[in-house]
Backbone as CSV, one residue per row, in Angstrom:
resi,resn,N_x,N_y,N_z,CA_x,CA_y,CA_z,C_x,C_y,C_z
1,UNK,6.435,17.460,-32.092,5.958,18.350,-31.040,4.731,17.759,-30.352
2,UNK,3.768,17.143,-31.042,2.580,16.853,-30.656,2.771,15.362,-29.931
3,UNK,3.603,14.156,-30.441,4.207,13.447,-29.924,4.957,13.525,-28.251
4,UNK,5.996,14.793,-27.889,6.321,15.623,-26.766,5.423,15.982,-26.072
5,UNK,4.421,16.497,-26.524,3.325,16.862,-25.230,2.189,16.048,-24.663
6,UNK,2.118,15.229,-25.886,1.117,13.775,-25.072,2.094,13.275,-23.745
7,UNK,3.322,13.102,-24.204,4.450,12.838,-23.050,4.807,13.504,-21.910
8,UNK,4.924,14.761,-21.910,4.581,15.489,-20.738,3.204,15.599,-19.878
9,UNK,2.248,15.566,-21.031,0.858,15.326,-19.990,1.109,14.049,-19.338
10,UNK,1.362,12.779,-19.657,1.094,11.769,-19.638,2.311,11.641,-18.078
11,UNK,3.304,12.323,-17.905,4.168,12.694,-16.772,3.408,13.086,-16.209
12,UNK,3.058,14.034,-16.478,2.152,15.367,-15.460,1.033,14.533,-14.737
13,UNK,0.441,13.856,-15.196,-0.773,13.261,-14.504,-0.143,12.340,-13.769
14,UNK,0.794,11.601,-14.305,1.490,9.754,-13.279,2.380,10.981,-12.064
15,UNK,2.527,12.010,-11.906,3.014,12.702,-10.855,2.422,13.017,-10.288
16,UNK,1.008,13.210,-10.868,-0.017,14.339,-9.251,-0.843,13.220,-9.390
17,UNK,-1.249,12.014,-9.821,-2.326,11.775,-9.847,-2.749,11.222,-8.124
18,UNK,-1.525,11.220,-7.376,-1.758,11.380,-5.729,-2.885,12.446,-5.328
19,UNK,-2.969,13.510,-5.912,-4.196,14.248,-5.557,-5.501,13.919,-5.554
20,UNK,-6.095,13.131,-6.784,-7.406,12.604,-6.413,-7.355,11.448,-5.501
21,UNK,-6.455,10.748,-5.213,-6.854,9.373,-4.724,-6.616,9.937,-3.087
22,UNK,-5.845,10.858,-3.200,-5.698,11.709,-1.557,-7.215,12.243,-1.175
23,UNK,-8.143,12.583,-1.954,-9.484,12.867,-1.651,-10.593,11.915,-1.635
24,UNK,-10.073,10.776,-1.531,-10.916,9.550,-1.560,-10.939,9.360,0.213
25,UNK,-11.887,9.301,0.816,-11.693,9.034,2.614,-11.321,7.659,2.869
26,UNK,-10.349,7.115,3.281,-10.060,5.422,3.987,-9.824,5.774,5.471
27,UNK,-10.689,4.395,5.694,-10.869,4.078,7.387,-9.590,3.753,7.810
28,UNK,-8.968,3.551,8.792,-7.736,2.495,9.524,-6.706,3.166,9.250
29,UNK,-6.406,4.267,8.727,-5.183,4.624,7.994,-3.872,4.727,9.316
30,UNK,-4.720,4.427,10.637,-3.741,4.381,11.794,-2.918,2.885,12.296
31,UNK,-3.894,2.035,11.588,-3.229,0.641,11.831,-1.952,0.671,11.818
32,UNK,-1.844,-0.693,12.515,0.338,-0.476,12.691,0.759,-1.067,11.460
33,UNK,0.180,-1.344,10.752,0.588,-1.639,9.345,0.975,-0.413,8.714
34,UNK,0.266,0.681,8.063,0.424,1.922,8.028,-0.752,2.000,7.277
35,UNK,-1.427,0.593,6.727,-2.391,0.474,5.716,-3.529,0.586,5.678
36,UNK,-4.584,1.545,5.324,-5.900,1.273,5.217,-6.505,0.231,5.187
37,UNK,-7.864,0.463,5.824,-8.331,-0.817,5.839,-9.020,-1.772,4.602
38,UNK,-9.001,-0.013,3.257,-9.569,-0.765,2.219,-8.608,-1.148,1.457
39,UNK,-6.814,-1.067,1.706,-5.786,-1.641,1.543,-6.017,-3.138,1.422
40,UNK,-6.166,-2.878,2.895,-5.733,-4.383,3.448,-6.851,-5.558,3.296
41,UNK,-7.729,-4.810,2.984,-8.984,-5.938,2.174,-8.821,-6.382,1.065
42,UNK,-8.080,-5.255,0.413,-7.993,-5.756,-1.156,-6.774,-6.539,-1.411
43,UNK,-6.008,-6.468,-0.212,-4.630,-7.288,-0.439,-4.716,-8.904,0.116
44,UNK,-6.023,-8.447,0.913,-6.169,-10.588,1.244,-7.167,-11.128,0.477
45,UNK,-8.188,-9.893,-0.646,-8.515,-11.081,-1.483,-8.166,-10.903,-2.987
46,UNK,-6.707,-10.541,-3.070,-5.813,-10.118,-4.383,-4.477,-11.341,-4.168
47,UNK,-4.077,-11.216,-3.246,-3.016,-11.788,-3.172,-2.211,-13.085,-3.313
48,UNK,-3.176,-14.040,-3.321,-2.781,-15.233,-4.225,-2.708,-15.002,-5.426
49,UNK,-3.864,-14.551,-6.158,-4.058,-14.067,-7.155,-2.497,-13.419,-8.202
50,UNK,-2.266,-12.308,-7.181,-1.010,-11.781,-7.740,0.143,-13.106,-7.659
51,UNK,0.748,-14.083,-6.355,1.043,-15.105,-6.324,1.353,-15.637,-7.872
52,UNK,0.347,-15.883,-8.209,-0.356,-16.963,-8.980,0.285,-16.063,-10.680
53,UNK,0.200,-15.050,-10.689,0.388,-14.006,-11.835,2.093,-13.817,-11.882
54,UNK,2.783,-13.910,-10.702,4.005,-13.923,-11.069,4.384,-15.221,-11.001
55,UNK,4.051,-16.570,-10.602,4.099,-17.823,-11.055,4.010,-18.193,-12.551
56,UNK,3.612,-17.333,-13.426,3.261,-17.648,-14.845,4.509,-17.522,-15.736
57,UNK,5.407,-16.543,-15.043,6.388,-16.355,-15.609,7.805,-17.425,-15.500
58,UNK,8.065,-17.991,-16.351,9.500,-18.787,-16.543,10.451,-18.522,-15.586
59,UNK,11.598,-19.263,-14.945,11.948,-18.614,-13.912,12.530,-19.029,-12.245
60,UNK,13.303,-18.408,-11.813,13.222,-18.935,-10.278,12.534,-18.154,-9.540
61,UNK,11.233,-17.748,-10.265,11.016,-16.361,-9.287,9.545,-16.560,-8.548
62,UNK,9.444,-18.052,-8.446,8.156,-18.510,-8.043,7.764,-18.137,-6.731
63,UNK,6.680,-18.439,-6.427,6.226,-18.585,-4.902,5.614,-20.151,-4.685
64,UNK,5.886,-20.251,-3.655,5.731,-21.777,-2.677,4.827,-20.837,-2.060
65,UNK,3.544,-22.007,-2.807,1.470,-21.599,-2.673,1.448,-21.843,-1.714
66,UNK,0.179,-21.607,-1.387,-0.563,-21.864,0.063,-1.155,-23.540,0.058
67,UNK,-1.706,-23.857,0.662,-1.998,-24.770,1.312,-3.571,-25.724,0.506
68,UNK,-4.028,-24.605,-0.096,-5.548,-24.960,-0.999,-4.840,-24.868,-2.667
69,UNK,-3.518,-24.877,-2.862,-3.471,-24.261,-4.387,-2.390,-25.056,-4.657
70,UNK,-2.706,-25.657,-5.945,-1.530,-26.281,-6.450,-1.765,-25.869,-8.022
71,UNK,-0.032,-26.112,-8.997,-0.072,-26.257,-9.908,-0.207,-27.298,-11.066
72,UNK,-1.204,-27.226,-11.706,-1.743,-28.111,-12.609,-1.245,-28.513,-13.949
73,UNK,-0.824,-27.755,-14.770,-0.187,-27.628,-15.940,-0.280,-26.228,-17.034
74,UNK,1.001,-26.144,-17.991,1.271,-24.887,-18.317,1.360,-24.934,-20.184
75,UNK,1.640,-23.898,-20.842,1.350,-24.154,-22.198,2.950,-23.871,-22.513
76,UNK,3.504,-25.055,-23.520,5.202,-24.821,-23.858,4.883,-23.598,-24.392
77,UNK,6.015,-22.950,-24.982,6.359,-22.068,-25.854,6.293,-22.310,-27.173
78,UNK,5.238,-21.317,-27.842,4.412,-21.471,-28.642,4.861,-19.989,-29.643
79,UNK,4.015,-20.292,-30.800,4.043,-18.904,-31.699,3.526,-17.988,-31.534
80,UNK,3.988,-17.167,-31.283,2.960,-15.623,-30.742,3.933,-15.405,-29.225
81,UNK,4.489,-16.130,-28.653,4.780,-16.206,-27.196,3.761,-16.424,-26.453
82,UNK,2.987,-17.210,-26.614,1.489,-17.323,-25.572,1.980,-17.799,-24.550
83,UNK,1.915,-17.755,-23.451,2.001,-18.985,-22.409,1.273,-18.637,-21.416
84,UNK,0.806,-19.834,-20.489,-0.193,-19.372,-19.209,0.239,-20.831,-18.254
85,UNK,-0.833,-20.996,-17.125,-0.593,-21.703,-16.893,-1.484,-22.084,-15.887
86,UNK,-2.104,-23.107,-15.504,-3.145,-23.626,-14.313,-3.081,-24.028,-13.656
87,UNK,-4.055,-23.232,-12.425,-3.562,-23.863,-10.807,-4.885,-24.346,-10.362
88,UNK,-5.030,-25.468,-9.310,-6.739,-25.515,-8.795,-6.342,-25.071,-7.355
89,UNK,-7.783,-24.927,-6.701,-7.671,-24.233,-5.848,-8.871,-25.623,-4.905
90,UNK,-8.147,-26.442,-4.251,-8.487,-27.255,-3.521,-8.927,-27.394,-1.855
91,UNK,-10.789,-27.472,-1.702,-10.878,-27.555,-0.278,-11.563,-28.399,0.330
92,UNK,-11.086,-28.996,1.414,-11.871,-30.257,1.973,-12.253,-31.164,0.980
93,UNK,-10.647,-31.989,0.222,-11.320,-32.440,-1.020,-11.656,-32.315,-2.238
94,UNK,-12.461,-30.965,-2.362,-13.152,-30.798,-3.486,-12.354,-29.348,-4.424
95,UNK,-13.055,-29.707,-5.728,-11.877,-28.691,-6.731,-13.142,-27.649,-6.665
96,UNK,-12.528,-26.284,-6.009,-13.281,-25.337,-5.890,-13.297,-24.409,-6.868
97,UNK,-12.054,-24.082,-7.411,-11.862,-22.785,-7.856,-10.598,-23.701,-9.383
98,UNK,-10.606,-23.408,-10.550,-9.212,-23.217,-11.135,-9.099,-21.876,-11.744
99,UNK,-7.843,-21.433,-11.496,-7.201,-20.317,-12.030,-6.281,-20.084,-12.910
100,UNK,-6.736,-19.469,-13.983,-5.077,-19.427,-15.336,-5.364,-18.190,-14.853
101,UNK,-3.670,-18.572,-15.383,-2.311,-16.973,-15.170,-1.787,-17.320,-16.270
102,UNK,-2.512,-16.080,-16.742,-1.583,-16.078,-18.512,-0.378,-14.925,-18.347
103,UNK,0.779,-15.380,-18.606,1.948,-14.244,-18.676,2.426,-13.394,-18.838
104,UNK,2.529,-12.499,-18.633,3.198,-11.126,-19.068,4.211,-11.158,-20.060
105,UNK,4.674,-10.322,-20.384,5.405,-9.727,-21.593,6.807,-10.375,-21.276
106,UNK,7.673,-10.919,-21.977,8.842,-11.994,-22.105,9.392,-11.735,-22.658
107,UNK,9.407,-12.250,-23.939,9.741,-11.770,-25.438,9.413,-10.354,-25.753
108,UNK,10.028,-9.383,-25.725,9.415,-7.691,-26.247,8.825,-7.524,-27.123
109,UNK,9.704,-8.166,-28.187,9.497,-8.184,-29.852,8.036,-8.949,-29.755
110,UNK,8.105,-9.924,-29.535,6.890,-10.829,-29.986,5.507,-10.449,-29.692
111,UNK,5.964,-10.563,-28.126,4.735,-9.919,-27.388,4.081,-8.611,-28.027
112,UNK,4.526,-7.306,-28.084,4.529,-6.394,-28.744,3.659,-6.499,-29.986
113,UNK,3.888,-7.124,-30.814,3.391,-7.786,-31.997,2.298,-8.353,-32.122
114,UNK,2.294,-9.290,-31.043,1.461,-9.923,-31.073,0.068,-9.255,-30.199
115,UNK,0.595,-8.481,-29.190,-0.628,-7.747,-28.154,-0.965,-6.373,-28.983
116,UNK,-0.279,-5.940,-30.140,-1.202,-4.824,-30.644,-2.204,-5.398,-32.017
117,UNK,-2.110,-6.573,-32.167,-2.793,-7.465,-33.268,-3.848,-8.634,-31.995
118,UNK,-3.774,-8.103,-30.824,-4.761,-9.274,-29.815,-4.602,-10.655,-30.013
119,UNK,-3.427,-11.210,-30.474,-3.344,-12.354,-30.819,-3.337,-13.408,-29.543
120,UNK,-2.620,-12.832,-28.613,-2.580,-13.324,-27.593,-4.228,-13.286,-26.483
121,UNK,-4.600,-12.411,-26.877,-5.699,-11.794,-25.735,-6.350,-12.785,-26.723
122,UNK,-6.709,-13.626,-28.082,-7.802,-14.108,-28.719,-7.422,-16.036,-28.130
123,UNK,-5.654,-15.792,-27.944,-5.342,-17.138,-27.763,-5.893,-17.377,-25.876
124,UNK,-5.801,-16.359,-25.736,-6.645,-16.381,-24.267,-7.988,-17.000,-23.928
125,UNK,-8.839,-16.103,-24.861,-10.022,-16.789,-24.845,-10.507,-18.571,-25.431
126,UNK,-9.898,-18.962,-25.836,-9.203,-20.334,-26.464,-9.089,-20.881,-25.393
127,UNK,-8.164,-20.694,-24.855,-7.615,-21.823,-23.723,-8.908,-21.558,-22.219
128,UNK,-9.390,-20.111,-22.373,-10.616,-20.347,-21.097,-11.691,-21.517,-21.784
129,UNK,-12.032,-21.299,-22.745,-13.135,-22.063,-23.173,-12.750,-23.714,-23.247
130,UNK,-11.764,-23.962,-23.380,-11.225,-25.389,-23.525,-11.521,-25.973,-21.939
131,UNK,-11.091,-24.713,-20.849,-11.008,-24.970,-19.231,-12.464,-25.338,-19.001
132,UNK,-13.464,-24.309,-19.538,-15.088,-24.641,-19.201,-15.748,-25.407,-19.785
133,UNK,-15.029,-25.909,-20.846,-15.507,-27.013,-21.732,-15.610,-28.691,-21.026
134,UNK,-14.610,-28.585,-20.611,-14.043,-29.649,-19.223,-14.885,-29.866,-18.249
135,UNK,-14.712,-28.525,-17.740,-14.881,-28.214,-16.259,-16.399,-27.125,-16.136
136,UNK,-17.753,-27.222,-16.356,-18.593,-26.387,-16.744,-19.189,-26.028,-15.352
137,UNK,-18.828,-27.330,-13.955,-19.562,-26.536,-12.844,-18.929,-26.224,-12.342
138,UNK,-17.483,-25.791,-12.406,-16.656,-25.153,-11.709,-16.074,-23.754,-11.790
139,UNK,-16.024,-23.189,-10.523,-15.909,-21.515,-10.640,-14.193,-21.392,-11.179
140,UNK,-14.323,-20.345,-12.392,-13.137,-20.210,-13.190,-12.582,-18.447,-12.728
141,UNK,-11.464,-18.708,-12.449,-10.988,-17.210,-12.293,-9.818,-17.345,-13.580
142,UNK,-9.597,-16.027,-13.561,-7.819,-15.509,-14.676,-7.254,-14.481,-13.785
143,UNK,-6.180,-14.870,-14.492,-5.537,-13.458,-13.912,-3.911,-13.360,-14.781
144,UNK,-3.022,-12.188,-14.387,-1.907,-12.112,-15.272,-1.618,-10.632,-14.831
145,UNK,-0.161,-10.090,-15.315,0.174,-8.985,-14.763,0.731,-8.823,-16.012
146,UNK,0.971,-7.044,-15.997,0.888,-6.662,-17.380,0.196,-7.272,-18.694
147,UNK,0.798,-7.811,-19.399,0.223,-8.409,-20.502,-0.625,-9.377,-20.017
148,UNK,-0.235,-10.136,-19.279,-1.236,-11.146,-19.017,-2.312,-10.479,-17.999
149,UNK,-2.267,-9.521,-17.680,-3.574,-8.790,-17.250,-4.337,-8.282,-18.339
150,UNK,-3.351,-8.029,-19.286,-4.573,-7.492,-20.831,-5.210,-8.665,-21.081
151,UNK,-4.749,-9.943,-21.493,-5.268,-11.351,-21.632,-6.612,-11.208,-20.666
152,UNK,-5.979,-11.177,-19.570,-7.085,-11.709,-18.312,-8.592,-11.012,-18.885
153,UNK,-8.722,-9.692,-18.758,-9.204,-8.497,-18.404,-10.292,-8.788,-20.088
154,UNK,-8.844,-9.378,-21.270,-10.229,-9.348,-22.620,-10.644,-10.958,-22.231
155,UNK,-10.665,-11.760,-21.315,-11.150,-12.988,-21.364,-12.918,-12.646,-20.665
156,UNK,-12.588,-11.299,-19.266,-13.335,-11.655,-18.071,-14.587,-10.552,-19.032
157,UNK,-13.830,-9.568,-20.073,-15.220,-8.858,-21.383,-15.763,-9.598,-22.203
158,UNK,-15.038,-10.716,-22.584,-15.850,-11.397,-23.523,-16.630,-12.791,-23.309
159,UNK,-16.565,-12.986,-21.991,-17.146,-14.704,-21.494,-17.533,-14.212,-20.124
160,UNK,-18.876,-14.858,-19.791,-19.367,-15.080,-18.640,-19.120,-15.314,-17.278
161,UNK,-19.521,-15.421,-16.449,-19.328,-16.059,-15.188,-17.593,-16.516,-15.214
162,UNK,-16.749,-15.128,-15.020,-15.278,-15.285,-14.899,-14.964,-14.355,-14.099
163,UNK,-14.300,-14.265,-12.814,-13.592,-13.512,-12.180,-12.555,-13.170,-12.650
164,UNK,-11.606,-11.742,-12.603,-10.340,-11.704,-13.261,-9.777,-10.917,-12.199
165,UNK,-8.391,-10.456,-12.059,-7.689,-10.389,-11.095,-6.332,-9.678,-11.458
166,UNK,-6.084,-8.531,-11.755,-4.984,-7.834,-13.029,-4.074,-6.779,-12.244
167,UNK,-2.812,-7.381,-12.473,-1.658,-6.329,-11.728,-0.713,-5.510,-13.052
168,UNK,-1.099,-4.090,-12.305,0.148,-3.529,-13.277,-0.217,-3.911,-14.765
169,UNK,-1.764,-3.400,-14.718,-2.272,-4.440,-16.340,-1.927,-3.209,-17.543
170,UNK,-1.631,-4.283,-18.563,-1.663,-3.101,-20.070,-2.718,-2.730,-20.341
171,UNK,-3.257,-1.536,-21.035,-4.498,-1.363,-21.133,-4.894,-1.900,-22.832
172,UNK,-4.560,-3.236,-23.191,-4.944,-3.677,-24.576,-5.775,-4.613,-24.521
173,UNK,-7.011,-4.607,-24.546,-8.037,-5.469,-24.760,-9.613,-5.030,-25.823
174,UNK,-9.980,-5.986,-25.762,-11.583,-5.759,-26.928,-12.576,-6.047,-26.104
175,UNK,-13.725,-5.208,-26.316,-14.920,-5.914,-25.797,-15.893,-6.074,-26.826
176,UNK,-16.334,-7.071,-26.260,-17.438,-7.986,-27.317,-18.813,-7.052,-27.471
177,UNK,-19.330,-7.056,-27.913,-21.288,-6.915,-28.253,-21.691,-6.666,-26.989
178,UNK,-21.940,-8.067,-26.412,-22.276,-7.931,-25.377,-21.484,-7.879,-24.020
179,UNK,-22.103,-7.141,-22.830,-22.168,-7.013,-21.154,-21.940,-7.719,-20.379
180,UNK,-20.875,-7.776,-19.897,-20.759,-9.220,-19.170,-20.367,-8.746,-17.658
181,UNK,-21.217,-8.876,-16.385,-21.434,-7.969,-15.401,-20.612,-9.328,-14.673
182,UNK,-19.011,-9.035,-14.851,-17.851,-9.975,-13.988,-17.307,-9.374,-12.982
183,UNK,-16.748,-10.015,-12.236,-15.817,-9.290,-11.167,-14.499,-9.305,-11.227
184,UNK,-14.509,-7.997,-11.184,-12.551,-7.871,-12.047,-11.902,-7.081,-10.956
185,UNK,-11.164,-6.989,-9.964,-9.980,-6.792,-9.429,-8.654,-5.914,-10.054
186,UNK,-8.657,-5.074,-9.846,-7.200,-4.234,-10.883,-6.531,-3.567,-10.007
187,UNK,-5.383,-4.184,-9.353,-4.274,-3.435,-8.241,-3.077,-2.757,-9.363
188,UNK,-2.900,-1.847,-8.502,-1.536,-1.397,-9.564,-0.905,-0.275,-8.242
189,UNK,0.639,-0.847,-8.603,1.366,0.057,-7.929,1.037,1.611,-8.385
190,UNK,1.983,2.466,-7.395,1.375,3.875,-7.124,2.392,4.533,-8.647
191,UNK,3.274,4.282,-8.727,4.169,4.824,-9.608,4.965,3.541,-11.122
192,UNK,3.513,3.046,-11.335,3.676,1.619,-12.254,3.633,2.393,-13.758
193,UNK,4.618,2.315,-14.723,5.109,2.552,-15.985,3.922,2.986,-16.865
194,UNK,3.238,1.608,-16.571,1.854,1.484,-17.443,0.862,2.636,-16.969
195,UNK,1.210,3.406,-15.860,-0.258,4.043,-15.284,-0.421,5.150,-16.383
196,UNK,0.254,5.954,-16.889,0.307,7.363,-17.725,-0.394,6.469,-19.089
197,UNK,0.277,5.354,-19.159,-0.853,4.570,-20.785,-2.407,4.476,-20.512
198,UNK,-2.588,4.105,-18.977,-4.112,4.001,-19.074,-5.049,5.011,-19.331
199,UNK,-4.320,6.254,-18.754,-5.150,7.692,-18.885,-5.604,7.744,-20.071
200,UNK,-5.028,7.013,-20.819,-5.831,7.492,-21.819,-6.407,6.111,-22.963
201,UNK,-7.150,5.559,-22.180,-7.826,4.346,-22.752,-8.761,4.138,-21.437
202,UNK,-9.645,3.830,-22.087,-10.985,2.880,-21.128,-10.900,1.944,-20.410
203,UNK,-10.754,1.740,-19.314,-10.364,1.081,-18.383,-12.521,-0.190,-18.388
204,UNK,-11.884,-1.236,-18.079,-13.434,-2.002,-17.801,-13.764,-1.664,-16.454
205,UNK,-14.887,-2.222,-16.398,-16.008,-1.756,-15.181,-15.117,-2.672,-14.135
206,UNK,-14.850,-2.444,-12.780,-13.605,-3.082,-11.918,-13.475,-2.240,-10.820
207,UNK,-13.075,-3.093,-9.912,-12.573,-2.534,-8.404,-11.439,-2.106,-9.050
208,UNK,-10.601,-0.633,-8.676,-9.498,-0.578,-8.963,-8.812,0.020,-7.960
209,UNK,-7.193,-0.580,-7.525,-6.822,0.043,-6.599,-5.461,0.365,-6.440
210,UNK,-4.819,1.783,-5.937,-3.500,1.847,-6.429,-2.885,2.261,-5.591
211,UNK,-2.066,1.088,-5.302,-1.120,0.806,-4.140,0.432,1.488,-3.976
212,UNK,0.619,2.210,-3.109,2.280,2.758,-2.641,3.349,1.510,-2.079
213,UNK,3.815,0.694,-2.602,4.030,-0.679,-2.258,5.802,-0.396,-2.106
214,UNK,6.740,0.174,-3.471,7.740,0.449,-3.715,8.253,1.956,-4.098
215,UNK,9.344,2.259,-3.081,9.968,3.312,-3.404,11.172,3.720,-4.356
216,UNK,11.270,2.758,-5.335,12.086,2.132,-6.588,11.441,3.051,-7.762
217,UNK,12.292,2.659,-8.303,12.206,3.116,-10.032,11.093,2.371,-10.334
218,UNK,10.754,3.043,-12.060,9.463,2.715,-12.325,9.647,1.104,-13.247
219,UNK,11.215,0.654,-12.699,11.019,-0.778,-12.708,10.552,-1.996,-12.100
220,UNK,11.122,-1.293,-11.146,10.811,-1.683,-9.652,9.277,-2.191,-9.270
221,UNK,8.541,-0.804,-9.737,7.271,-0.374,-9.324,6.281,-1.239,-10.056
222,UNK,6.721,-1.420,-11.197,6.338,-2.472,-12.406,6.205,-4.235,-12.342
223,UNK,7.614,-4.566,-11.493,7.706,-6.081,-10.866,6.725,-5.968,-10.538
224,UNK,6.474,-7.795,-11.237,4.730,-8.386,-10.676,5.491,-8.862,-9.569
225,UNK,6.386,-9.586,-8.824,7.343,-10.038,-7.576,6.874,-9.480,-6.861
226,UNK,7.438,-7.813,-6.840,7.404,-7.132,-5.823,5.932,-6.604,-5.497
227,UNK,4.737,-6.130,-6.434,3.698,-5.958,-5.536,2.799,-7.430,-5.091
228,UNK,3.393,-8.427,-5.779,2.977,-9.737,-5.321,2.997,-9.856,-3.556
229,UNK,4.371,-9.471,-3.235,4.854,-9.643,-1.736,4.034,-8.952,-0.966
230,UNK,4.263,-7.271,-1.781,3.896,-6.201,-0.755,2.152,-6.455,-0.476
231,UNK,1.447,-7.273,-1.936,-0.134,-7.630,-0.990,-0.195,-8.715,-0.260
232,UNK,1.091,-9.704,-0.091,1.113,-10.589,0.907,1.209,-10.821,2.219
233,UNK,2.320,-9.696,2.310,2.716,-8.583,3.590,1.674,-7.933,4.159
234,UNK,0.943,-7.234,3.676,0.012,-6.665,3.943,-1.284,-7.744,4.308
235,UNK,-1.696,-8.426,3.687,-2.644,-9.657,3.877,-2.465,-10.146,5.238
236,UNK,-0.870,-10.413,5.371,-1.005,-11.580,6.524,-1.269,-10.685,8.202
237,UNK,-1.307,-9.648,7.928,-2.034,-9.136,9.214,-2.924,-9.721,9.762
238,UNK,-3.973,-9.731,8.865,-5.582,-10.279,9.382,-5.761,-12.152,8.757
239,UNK,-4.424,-12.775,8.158,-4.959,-13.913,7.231,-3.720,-15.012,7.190
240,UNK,-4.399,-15.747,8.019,-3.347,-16.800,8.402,-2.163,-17.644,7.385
241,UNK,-3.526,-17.864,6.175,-2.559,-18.594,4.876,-1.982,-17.242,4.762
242,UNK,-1.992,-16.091,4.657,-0.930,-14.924,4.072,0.044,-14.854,5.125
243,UNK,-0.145,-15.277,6.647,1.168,-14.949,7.492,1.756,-16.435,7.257
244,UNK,1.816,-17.390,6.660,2.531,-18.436,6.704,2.989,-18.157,5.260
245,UNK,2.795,-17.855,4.090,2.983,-17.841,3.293,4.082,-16.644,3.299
246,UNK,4.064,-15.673,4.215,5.319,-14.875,4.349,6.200,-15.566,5.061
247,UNK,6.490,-16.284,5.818,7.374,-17.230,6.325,7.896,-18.022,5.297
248,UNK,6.693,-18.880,4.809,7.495,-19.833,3.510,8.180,-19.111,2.283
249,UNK,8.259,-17.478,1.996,8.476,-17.132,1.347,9.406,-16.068,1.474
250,UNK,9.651,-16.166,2.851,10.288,-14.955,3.560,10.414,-13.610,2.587
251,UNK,9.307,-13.169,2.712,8.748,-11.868,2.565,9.414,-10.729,3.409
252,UNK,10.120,-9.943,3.071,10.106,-8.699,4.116,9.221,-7.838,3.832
253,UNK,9.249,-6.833,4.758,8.692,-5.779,4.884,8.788,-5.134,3.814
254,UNK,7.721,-4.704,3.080,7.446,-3.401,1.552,8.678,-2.385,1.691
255,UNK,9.403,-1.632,0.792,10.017,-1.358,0.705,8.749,0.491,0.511
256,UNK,8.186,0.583,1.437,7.233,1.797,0.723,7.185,2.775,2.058
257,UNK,6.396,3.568,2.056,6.666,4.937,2.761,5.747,4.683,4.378
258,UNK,4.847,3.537,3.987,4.670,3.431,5.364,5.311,3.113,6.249
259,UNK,4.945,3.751,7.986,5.792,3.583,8.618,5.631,1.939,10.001
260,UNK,5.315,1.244,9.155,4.826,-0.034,10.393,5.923,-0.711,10.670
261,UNK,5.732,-1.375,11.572,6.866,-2.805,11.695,6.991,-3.699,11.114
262,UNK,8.509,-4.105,10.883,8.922,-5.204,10.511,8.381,-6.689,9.945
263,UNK,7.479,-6.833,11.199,6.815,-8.267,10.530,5.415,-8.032,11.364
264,UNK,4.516,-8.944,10.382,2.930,-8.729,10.916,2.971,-9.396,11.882
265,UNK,1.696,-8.698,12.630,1.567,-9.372,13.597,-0.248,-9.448,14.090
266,UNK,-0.936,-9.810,12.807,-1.762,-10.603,12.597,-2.037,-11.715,12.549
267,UNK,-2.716,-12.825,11.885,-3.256,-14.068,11.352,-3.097,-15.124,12.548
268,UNK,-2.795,-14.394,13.821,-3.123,-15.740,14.689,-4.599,-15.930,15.316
């Protein structure tokens, strides 16, 4: 019985929780996109990012990067199911940025196993420190969707000077002793599986933002793919690498309730 009604609350809230975020005021909500403007900010500086998070996964389900980002190298398949994988983020020359995208959930069984024992979120912090060990003047981001947003999210609590970047994230992570005042990014579709789990766990200190992207099942809603696109789509309004990157990727239009056109007609 008591089992049943955590479950119905946990419905009850992922159904209305449109009511508080409906009392939040956003500017632009007239754009021909259909998107706010604090949408569409968060989708041009999320959206490689997400890119980059469904790139982690095994697969034909990649994206052909932008123009500053290439892939560097990835971890085989390992015990625990760990895997991630590194991209740099290259300008005028110089290595600006590298980014791991540690993976989401693959294996059920394993993963499972292994993310309620943090095995993975500890093998996380492992492979950042190996990256800064290397690389100590260079700005390090993470990122990962679902599971590999739990990874991300216990890397950017327990180590310093790390940006993190988390779609559709699980809410399984540790925080350390100490405070670590990072900049963390957390998009999540409007009707994403995981949202009724977070209610009830502590979310870290983070921009968080929750996007109407897909009018699909809460599988649908869940694909790191699909809100990958829909912040790409949205991006390339105002952002040139995001309107070419919908071309190279032929992106359509979000499958969501706004009512805009077809293709942007931004980034020139």
């Amino acid at each position: 019985m008591r089992v049943r009604n955590l479950l119905i609350i946990a419905i009850y809230f992922n159904l209305t929780a449109c009511v508080s975020w409906e009392k939040i005021p956003l500017s632009g909500r007239d754009h021909p996109s259909g998107f706010a403007d604090q949408i569409r900010e968060t989708a041009r500086s999320t959206y490689e990012y997400a890119q980059l998070a469904t790139n982690s996964y095994a697969g034909g389900d990649s994206f052909q990067l932008g123009r500053t980002l290439s892939f560097v190298k990835e971890q085989e398949p390992s015990t625990g199911n760990f895997q991630y994988k590194i991209f740099n983020r290259v300008e005028d020359g110089n290595l600006v940025e590298i980014i791991i995208a540690y993976r989401g959930t693959d294996a059920i069984l394993g993963d499972l196993s292994g993310n309620a024992l943090l095995k993975q979120q500890k093998a996380g912090l492992v492979v950042f420190d190996n990256v800064r060990e290397e690389h100590r003047k260079t700005k390090i981001s993470v990122t990962g969707h679902s599971l590999g947003g739990a990874i991300a999210s216990h890397v950017t609590l327990n180590r310093e000077n790390v940006d993190g970047y988390f779609f559709n994230t699980s809410p399984r992570f540790a925080r350390g002793k100490r405070r670590f005042d990072n900049l963390r990014h957390s998009v999540v579709e409007f009707g994403d599986i995981l949202k009724s789990i977070r209610l009830f766990g502590r979310e870290p200190t983070q921009i968080y933002t929750s996007i109407n992207c897909t009018n699909g099942g809460v599988a649908s809603q869940h694909s790191s793919r699909n809100l990958a696109e829909c912040l790409t789509w949205i991006a390339a309004w105002e952002d040139v690498d995001a309107k070419s990157s919908v071309s190279k990727n032929s992106i359509a239009r979000p499958d969501t309730r706004s009512n805009g056109p077809d293709v942007p007609r931004g980034g020139n």
